[in-house]
Structure formats: structure tokens, C-alpha cells
mmCIF file of C-alpha atoms in Angstrom:
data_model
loop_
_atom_site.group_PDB
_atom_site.id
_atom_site.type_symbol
_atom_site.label_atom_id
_atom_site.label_comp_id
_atom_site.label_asym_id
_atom_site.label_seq_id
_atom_site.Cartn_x
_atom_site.Cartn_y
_atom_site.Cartn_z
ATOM 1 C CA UNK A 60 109.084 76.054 84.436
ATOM 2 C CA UNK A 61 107.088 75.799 87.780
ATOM 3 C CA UNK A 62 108.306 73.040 90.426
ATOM 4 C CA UNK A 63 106.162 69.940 89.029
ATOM 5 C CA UNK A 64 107.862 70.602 85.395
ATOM 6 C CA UNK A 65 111.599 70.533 87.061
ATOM 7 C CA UNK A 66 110.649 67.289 89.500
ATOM 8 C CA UNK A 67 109.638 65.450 85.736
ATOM 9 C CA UNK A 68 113.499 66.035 84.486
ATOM 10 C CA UNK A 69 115.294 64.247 87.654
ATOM 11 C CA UNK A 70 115.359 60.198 88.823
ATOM 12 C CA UNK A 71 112.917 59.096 90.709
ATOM 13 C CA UNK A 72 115.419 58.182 93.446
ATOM 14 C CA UNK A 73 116.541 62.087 93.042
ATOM 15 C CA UNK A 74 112.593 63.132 94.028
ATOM 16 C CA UNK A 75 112.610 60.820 97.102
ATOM 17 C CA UNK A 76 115.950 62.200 98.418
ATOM 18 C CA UNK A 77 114.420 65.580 97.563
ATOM 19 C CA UNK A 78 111.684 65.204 99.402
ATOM 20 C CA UNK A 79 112.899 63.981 102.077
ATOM 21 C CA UNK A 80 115.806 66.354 102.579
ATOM 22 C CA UNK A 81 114.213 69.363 102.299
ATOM 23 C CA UNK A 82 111.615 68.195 104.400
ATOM 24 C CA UNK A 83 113.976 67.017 107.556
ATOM 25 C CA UNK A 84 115.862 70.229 107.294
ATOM 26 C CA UNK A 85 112.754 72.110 107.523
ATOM 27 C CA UNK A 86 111.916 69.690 110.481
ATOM 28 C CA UNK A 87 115.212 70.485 112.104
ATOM 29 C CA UNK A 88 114.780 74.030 112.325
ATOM 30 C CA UNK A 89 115.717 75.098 109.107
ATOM 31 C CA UNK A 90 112.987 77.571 106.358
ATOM 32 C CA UNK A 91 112.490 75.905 103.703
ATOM 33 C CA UNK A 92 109.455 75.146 101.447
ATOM 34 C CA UNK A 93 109.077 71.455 102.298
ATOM 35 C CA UNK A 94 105.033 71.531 101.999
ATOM 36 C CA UNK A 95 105.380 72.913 98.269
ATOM 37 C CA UNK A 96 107.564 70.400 97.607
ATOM 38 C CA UNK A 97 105.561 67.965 98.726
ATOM 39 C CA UNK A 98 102.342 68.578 97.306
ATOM 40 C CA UNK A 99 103.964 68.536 93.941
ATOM 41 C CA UNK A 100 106.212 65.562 94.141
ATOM 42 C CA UNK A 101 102.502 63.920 95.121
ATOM 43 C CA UNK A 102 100.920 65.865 92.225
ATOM 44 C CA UNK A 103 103.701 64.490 89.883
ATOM 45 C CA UNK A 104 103.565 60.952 90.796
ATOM 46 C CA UNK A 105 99.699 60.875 89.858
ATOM 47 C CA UNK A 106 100.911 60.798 86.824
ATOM 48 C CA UNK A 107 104.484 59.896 86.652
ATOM 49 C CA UNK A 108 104.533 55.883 86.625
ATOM 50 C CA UNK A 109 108.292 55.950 88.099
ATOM 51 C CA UNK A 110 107.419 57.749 91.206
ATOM 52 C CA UNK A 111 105.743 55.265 93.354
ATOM 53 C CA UNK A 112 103.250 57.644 96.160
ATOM 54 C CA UNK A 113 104.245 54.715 99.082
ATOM 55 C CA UNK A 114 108.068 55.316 98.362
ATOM 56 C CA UNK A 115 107.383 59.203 98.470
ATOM 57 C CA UNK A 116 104.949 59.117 101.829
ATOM 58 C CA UNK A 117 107.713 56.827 103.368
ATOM 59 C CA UNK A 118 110.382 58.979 102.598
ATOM 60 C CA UNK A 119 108.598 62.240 103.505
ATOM 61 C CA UNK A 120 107.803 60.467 106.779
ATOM 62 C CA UNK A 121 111.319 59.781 107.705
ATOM 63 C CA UNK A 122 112.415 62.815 107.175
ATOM 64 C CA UNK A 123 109.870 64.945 109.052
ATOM 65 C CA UNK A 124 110.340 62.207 111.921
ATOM 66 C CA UNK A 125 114.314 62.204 111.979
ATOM 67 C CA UNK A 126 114.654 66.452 110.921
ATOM 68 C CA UNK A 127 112.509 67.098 114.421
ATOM 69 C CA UNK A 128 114.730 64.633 116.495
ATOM 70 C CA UNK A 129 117.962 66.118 115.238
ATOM 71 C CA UNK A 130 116.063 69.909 116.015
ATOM 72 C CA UNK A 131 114.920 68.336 119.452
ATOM 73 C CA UNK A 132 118.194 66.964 120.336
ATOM 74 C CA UNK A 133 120.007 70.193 118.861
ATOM 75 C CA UNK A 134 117.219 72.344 120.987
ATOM 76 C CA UNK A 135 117.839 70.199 124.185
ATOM 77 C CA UNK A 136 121.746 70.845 123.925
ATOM 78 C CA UNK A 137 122.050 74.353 122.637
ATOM 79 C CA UNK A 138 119.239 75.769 124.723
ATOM 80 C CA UNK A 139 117.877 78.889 124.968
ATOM 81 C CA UNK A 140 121.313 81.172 123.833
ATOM 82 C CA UNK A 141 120.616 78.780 120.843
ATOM 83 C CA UNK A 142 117.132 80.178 120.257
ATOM 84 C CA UNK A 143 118.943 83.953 120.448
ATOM 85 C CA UNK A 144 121.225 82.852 118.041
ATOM 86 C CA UNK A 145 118.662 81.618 115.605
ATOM 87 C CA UNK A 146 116.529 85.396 115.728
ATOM 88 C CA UNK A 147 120.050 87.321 114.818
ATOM 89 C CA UNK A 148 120.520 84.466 111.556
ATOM 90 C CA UNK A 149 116.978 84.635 110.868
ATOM 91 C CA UNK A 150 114.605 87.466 112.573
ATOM 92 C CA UNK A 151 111.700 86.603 110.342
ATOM 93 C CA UNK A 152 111.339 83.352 111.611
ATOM 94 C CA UNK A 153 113.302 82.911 115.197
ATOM 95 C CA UNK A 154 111.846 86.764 116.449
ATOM 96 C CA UNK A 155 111.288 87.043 120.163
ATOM 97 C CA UNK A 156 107.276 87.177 119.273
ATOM 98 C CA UNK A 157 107.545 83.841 117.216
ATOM 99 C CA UNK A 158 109.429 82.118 119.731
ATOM 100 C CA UNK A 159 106.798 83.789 122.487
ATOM 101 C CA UNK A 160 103.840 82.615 120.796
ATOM 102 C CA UNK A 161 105.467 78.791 120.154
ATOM 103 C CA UNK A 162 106.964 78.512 123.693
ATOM 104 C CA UNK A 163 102.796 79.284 124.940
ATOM 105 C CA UNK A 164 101.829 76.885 122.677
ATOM 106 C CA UNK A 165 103.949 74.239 124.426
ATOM 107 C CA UNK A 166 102.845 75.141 127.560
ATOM 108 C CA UNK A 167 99.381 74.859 127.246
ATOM 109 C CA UNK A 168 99.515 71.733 124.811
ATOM 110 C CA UNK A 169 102.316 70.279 125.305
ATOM 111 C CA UNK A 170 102.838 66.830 123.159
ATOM 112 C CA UNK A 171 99.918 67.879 121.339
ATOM 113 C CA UNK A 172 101.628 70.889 120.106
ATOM 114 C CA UNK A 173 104.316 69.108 118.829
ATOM 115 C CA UNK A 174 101.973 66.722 116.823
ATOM 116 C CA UNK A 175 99.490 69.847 115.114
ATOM 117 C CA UNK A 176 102.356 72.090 114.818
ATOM 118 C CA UNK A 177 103.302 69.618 111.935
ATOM 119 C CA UNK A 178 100.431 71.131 109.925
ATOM 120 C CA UNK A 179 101.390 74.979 110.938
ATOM 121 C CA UNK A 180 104.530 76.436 108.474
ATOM 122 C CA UNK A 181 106.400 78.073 111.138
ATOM 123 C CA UNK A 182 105.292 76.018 114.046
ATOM 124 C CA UNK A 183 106.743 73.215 112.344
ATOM 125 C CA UNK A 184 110.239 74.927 111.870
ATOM 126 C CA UNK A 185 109.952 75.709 116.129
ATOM 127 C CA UNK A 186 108.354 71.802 117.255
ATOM 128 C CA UNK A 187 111.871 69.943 117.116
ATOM 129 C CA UNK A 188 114.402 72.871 118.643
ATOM 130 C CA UNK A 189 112.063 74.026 120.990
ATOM 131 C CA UNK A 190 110.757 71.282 122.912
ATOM 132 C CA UNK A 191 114.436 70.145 123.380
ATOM 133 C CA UNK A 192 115.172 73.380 124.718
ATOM 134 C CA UNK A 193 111.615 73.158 126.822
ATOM 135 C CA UNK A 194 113.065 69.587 128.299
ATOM 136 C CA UNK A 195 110.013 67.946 126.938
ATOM 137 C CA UNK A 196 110.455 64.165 128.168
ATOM 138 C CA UNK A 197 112.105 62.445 124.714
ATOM 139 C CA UNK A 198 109.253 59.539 125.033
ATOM 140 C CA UNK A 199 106.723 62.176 124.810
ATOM 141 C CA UNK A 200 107.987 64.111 122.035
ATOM 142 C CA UNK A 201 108.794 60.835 120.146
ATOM 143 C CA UNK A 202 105.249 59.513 120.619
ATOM 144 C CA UNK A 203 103.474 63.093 119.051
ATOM 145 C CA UNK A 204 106.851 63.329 116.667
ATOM 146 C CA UNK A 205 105.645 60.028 114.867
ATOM 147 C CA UNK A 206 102.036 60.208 114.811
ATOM 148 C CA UNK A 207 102.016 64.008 113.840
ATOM 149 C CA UNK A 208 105.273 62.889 110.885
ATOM 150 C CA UNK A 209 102.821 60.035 109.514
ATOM 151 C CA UNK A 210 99.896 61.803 109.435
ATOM 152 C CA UNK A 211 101.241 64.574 108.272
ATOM 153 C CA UNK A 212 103.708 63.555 105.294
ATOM 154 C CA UNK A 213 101.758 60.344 104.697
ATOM 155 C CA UNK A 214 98.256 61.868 104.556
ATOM 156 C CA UNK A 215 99.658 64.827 102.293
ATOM 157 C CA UNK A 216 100.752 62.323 100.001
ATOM 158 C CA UNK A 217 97.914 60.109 99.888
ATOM 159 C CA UNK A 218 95.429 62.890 99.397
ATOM 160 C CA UNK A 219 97.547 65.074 96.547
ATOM 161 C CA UNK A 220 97.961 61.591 94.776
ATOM 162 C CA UNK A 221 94.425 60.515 94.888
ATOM 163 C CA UNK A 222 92.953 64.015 93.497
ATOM 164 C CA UNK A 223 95.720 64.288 90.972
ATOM 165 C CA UNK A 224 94.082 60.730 90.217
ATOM 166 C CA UNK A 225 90.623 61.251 89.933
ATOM 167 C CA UNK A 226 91.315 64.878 87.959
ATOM 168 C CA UNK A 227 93.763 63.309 85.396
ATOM 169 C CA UNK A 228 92.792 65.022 82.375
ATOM 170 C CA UNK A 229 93.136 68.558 83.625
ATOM 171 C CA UNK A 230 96.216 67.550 85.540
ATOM 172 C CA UNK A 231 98.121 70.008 83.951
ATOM 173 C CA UNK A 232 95.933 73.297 84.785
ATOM 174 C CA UNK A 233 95.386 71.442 88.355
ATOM 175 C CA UNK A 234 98.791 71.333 89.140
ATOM 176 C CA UNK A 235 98.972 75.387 89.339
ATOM 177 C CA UNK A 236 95.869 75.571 91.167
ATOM 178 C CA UNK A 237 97.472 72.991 93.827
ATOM 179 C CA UNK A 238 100.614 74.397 93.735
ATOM 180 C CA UNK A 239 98.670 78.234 94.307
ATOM 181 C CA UNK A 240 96.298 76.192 97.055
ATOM 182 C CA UNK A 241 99.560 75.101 98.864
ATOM 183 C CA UNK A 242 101.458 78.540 99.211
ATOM 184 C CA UNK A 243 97.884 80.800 99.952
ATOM 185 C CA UNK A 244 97.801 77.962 102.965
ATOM 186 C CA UNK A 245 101.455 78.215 103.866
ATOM 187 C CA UNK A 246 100.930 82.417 104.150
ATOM 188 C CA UNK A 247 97.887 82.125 105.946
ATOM 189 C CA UNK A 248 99.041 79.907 108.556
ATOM 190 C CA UNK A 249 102.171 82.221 108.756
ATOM 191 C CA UNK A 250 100.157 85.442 109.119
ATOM 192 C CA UNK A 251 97.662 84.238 111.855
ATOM 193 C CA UNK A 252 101.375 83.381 113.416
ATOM 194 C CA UNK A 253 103.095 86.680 113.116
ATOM 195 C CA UNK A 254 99.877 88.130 114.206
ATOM 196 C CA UNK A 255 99.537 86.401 117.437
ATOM 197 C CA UNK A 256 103.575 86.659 117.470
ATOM 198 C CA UNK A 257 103.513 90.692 117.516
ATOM 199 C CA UNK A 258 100.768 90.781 120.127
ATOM 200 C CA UNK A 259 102.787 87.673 122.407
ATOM 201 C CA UNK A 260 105.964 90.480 121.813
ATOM 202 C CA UNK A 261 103.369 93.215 122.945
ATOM 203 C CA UNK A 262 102.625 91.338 125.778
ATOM 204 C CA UNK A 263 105.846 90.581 127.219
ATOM 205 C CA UNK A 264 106.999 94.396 126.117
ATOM 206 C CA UNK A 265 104.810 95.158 128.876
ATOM 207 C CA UNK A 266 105.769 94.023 131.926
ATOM 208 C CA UNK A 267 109.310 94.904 131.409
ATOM 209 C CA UNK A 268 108.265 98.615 130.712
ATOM 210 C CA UNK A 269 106.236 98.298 134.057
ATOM 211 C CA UNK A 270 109.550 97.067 135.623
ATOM 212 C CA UNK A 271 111.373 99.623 134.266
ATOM 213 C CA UNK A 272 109.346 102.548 135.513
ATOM 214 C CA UNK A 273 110.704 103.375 139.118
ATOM 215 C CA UNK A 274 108.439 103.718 142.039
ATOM 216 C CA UNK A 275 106.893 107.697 142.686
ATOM 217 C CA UNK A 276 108.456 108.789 145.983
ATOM 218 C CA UNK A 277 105.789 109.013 148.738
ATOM 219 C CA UNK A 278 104.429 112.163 149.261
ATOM 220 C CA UNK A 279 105.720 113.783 152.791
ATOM 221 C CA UNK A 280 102.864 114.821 154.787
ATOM 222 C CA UNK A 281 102.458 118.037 155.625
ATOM 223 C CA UNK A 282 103.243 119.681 159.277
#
């Protein structure tokens, strides 16, 4: 039984809470596969005349909106020994690289990063946490928190439900194939980011070593 086939066995109140639980913990900070369960909740209420899409895109939007603020206003508090906490409980995710590579992000996009990061997987675990512990000003992340949530959630919805519309009669082989679709994007957004993670880790490796390797003595000159 794949995800879709579970979702059809609970209330459609269940799927909404779903949804929009997993989703604002993965918002706050937390990994968790709230993309795959999107995409299939969407898939499922193609078809499913007790899952309304609206209800589903609302409720995905409020969670992705209120899981960052929670991770922005747990970021802001906690700080960076927070961040070093969060690489011992989970070094796949919170490494020194990752964080290297999202913290550059934020300072060369700033808001903006917060708002695209919603359609990266691990850039949208870091976009909450770490522009709290960046002191991005709350109005800014708020603004690109919203807009990126809405587009992000609602448009996800919206364009799942409409396909799994239009390709109603081969639904059922579809909703592999969009389930497939949805992980391959997931792990190629998350390889491009360990990639640039290891060489942000190289990076930083290297002035340390350079700081670490004393001076040569001069050379006394010779009578």
C-alpha cells in the first residue's frame, strides 16, 4: 500500500490535519517528507469527492506559514549553539556544510531566500531557524514567509489536483509516476545541496588550516 492508498482509509478532516502537521514541522526545522505528502493528498482529492483541494491548499498554507515562524522564533532565541545542537541530533541535515551553504544563501538573498528556499527540501527545513538566528527583521521574513507558504503549498495543490483531473482514467498508474516524480525532485534538490554543502565545508576547512599553520621563522642573515 503506497501513501495515496493509506490517505483513502482516513477522514477527510484526518488528511487536512495530516497535511498540515507534517508540513509545519518540516517548516519548523524538523525532516520530514511534507512534499510527498502533499502531492498525494492533492493526487487523492482529484478523485476523492470528500477531500475538498481549497480546504487542503489552505491547510498546507498555514502550516508551512506558522511551522517557519515557530523555526524563526525558535532560531532567533536559541541561536547559533542551537544550530550545533541540531548537527549532533541530525548530521545529515544540520552538518556544518549545510548550515554553510544556507547561511550564504541568506546573505546574498536575503528575504528572497527565505521565499525560494520553500521549493528546495533542505533549504526549507533551514529558512525558519536560521533567519531567526541571522536576526532577519520579523516584517521581512513574514512578508517572503507568506508569499513563498502560498505559492508554494497553494500552487502544489492546485497543480497536482488539476493533472490528477485532466488524467482521470489512468489515475491509478499516475499516482506512482507522481509520487516517483516527487521523491527523484526531493533527491535532486538535496544532492545539488550536499554538493555545494561539502565544497562550502571545504571552503571554510581552509582558512582555519591556513590559521593553524604557524609562521616560518625568518631566516638570520649571514655574517
Amino acid at each position: 500500500m503506497h501513501v495515496q492508498d493509506w490517505l483513502d482509509t482516513v477522514p477527510a478532516a484526518a488528511v487536512y490535519a495530516l497535511v498540515g502537521i507534517v508540513i509545519g514541522l518540516e517548516s519548523l526545522g524538523i525532516p520530514l517528507p511534507g512534499e510527498i505528502i502533499l502531492v498525494s493528498a492533492a493526487l487523492l482529492s482529484s478523485q476523492h469527492a470528500g477531500i475538498d483541494p481549497v480546504v487542503l491548499g489552505v491547510c498546507a498554507t498555514v502550516g508551512a506559514i506558522v511551522g517557519d515562524s515557530i523555526g524563526y522564533a525558535i532560531g532567533r532565541k536559541g541561536g547559533r549553539p542551537m544550530l550545533a545542537w541540531l548537527g549532533k541530533k541530525f548530521p545529515r541535515h544540520f552538518s556544518e556544510g549545510h548550515i554553510a551553504t544556507a547561511e550564504r544563501s541568506f546573505q546574498k538573498w536575503g528575504m528572497w531566500a527565505v521565499f525560494f528556499g520553500r521549493f528546495v527540501a533542505l533549504l526549507r527545513i533551514f529558512a525558519g531557524p536560521l533567519a531567526g538566528v541571522l536576526r532577519m527583521p520579523y516584517w521581512k521574513f513574514l512578508i517572503a514567509n507568506v508569499l513563498g507558504g502560498i505559492l508554494w503549498a497553494g500552487g502544489t495543490t492546485a497543480v497536482i489536483y488539476y493533472v490528477g483531473i485532466v488524467a482521470e482514467s489512468w489515475l491509478k498508474r499516475f499516482s506512482w509516476l507522481g509520487l516517483v516524480a516527487a521523491v527523484l525532485v526531493g533527491l535532486t534538490s538535496m544532492l545539488i545541496i550536499k554538493r555545494k554543502a561539502k565544497n562550502a565545508t571545504a571552503d571554510n576547512a581552509t582558512p582555519r588550516k591556513q590559521a593553524a599553520e604557524p609562521e616560518p621563522e625568518p631566516v638570520p642573515a649571514a655574517d
